[in-house]
């Protein structure tokens, strides 16, 4: 059982707040009965109508995409740039990304039509490991890794990595490969942190999200999440939020 306004929002009728207004205005029926109370809960079997139009509820779907560089983490772009949903053209459900990866960042991105699931994963205290591989312009030092995990103030925000390790360095090319694990998800966080260290990011890729990885996928490929993976992600988010 889920709240009526939540089901309406998930079905794309309107935002949850606007759906609440529709309910209070008496414009919503459940099994031919008008409800104006916001606490009303419905099951998948209930028949819902808004202004006499039956509500079509989508089956929840969950996908993992290997996002290429040069793609917007959105469902549309007013500048005509490629967006992540362009890579799932045969999926009929209205998908949206869970979180985002910057335009120039590649890697693992989850998409769904399940708003409740997405909100759980994006909860500020979810503490799900997001592992990135970074190619730098310049040679970071061990002291830099300590700064990243200790936390740093950038543009008035405290940015922090859970772990940071230099995997390899190339003195001739003046570059290094760094593995970084985040729980935070601030806008352009990794690039800002490395810029503040004086070691800019050349390339950035998200390798893992929790227990999920990109094994067997090339840039632009996607696959549906398996039922046990969805269940594990729910459990992981719920455990970490407690």
XYZ file of C-alpha atoms in Angstrom:
242
model
C 0.000 0.000 0.000
C 1.293 3.454 -0.946
C -0.054 6.953 -0.483
C -2.336 8.056 -3.294
C -0.401 11.240 -4.094
C 2.835 9.271 -4.327
C 1.312 6.830 -6.824
C -0.029 9.739 -8.864
C 3.379 11.425 -8.942
C 5.119 8.204 -9.954
C 2.626 7.780 -12.790
C 3.523 11.230 -14.111
C 0.182 12.927 -13.359
C 1.843 15.819 -11.549
C 4.348 16.509 -8.793
C 3.489 15.061 -5.402
C 2.476 18.490 -4.081
C 0.264 19.181 -7.103
C -1.230 15.686 -6.770
C -2.151 16.519 -3.180
C -4.012 19.594 -4.423
C -5.915 17.485 -6.967
C -6.956 15.090 -4.189
C -8.137 17.900 -1.886
C -10.122 19.396 -4.765
C -12.072 16.135 -5.095
C -10.773 15.440 -8.603
C -9.441 11.964 -7.798
C -11.420 8.744 -7.467
C -10.331 5.341 -6.193
C -12.598 2.479 -7.228
C -15.314 5.042 -8.189
C -15.165 6.696 -4.747
C -13.901 10.252 -4.304
C -11.251 10.734 -1.613
C -10.115 14.122 -0.374
C -7.934 12.931 2.525
C -4.175 12.990 1.923
C -3.627 9.900 4.065
C -5.463 7.656 1.596
C -3.439 4.584 0.622
C -3.930 2.419 -2.455
C -2.791 -0.993 -3.664
C -1.699 -2.005 -7.196
C -5.161 -3.518 -7.724
C -7.057 -0.274 -7.034
C -8.508 1.646 -9.987
C -7.594 5.341 -9.874
C -9.131 8.131 -11.962
C -8.078 11.784 -12.204
C -10.752 14.046 -13.706
C -12.418 10.902 -15.028
C -9.284 9.667 -16.807
C -7.970 6.250 -15.640
C -4.464 6.325 -14.231
C -1.980 4.094 -16.017
C 0.587 2.843 -13.558
C 3.899 1.731 -14.951
C 5.619 -1.394 -13.705
C 8.794 -0.303 -11.851
C 11.939 -0.876 -13.915
C 15.610 -0.524 -13.048
C 18.586 -0.192 -15.415
C 22.348 0.167 -15.228
C 23.937 2.303 -17.956
C 27.594 2.725 -18.858
C 27.351 6.456 -19.537
C 29.820 7.714 -22.153
C 31.605 11.058 -21.911
C 29.866 13.955 -23.604
C 26.367 12.944 -22.482
C 23.957 14.835 -20.191
C 22.585 13.004 -17.120
C 19.043 14.075 -17.936
C 16.035 13.018 -19.985
C 16.134 16.098 -22.251
C 18.423 18.997 -23.082
C 17.304 22.350 -24.479
C 20.613 22.643 -26.350
C 20.057 19.424 -28.241
C 22.916 17.515 -26.656
C 22.779 13.753 -26.185
C 21.081 12.617 -22.952
C 21.299 9.318 -21.075
C 17.820 8.125 -22.083
C 18.918 8.252 -25.740
C 20.818 5.038 -24.999
C 17.667 3.156 -23.947
C 15.338 3.870 -26.900
C 13.490 0.554 -26.649
C 12.465 1.168 -23.030
C 8.903 2.489 -22.992
C 8.751 3.524 -19.326
C 9.548 7.131 -18.344
C 13.042 6.755 -16.950
C 15.098 9.249 -14.972
C 18.668 8.954 -13.660
C 19.403 8.339 -9.989
C 21.795 11.160 -9.249
C 24.026 12.357 -12.041
C 27.418 12.166 -13.690
C 28.922 15.317 -15.195
C 28.920 15.838 -18.964
C 32.613 14.927 -19.194
C 32.409 12.011 -16.736
C 31.777 8.449 -17.885
C 30.772 5.350 -15.967
C 28.050 3.634 -14.018
C 24.679 5.369 -13.784
C 21.376 3.911 -12.578
C 18.025 4.793 -14.159
C 14.517 3.962 -12.996
C 10.882 5.089 -12.943
C 10.611 4.253 -9.235
C 10.769 7.527 -7.320
C 10.725 5.908 -3.883
C 13.677 3.685 -4.789
C 15.627 6.641 -6.190
C 14.989 8.777 -3.101
C 16.278 6.042 -0.805
C 19.523 5.741 -2.752
C 19.998 9.520 -2.883
C 19.288 10.078 0.818
C 22.029 12.347 2.263
C 23.010 9.633 4.754
C 22.846 6.647 2.416
C 26.641 6.077 2.569
C 26.737 3.921 -0.542
C 30.270 3.609 -1.912
C 30.759 5.284 -5.282
C 34.174 4.383 -6.663
C 35.876 6.532 -9.299
C 39.032 6.168 -11.367
C 40.766 9.465 -12.091
C 43.517 10.317 -14.551
C 45.247 13.500 -13.422
C 47.239 16.236 -15.117
C 50.129 16.448 -12.709
C 51.547 14.141 -10.065
C 49.574 13.989 -6.786
C 51.413 13.195 -3.571
C 50.495 10.996 -0.615
C 49.836 14.132 1.393
C 47.195 15.052 -1.171
C 45.442 11.733 -0.546
C 45.354 12.514 3.173
C 43.819 15.922 2.455
C 41.098 14.314 0.337
C 40.077 11.890 3.078
C 40.389 14.441 5.875
C 38.039 16.816 4.065
C 38.543 20.234 2.525
C 36.627 23.488 2.165
C 35.934 24.395 -1.460
C 33.626 27.269 -2.395
C 32.177 27.214 1.123
C 31.402 23.481 1.045
C 33.133 20.710 2.963
C 34.119 18.036 0.433
C 35.433 14.685 1.578
C 36.475 11.327 0.149
C 36.103 8.076 2.073
C 39.321 6.684 0.596
C 41.921 7.839 -1.918
C 44.772 5.800 -3.361
C 47.375 6.478 -6.042
C 47.331 3.404 -8.300
C 50.137 4.439 -10.676
C 52.177 7.423 -11.801
C 53.855 8.363 -15.086
C 56.530 11.001 -14.580
C 57.210 11.274 -18.321
C 53.571 12.113 -19.081
C 53.213 13.996 -15.771
C 50.046 12.089 -14.880
C 48.720 9.559 -12.392
C 45.827 7.164 -11.901
C 43.920 7.581 -8.627
C 41.087 5.539 -7.144
C 38.654 7.570 -5.054
C 35.622 6.443 -3.048
C 32.844 8.913 -2.219
C 29.667 8.864 -0.175
C 28.873 12.483 -0.996
C 27.495 13.479 -4.376
C 28.161 17.189 -4.724
C 28.170 18.848 -8.149
C 31.581 18.417 -9.846
C 32.950 17.394 -6.461
C 35.990 15.407 -7.597
C 37.084 18.001 -10.132
C 36.778 20.757 -7.528
C 38.790 18.787 -4.962
C 41.619 18.022 -7.353
C 41.656 21.572 -8.738
C 42.123 22.843 -5.189
C 45.125 20.513 -4.842
C 46.650 21.928 -8.036
C 46.341 18.568 -9.790
C 43.474 18.904 -12.302
C 41.412 15.956 -13.496
C 42.051 14.879 -17.080
C 39.588 11.956 -17.226
C 37.017 10.706 -14.719
C 35.051 7.469 -14.637
C 32.687 5.948 -12.059
C 33.686 2.298 -11.812
C 31.354 1.055 -9.084
C 28.154 1.938 -7.273
C 27.812 -0.108 -4.101
C 28.325 -3.715 -5.223
C 27.521 -2.970 -8.884
C 30.221 -2.593 -11.538
C 30.569 -2.248 -15.318
C 31.711 -5.805 -15.989
C 30.890 -6.902 -19.535
C 29.691 -3.464 -20.684
C 31.150 -0.965 -23.138
C 30.411 2.773 -23.125
C 26.782 3.261 -24.186
C 25.697 -0.257 -23.155
C 22.977 -0.885 -20.579
C 21.348 -3.797 -18.820
C 18.340 -4.281 -16.537
C 19.132 -4.788 -12.879
C 18.360 -8.278 -11.617
C 15.639 -8.586 -8.945
C 18.162 -9.588 -6.286
C 20.294 -6.528 -7.150
C 17.320 -4.206 -6.656
C 16.582 -5.918 -3.338
C 20.211 -5.589 -2.218
C 20.281 -1.884 -3.102
C 17.101 -1.289 -1.083
C 18.569 -3.104 1.901
C 21.870 -1.254 1.583
C 20.179 2.153 1.534
C 17.825 1.323 4.410
C 20.609 -0.063 6.589
C 22.804 2.990 6.054
C 20.035 5.512 6.731
C 19.183 4.040 10.148
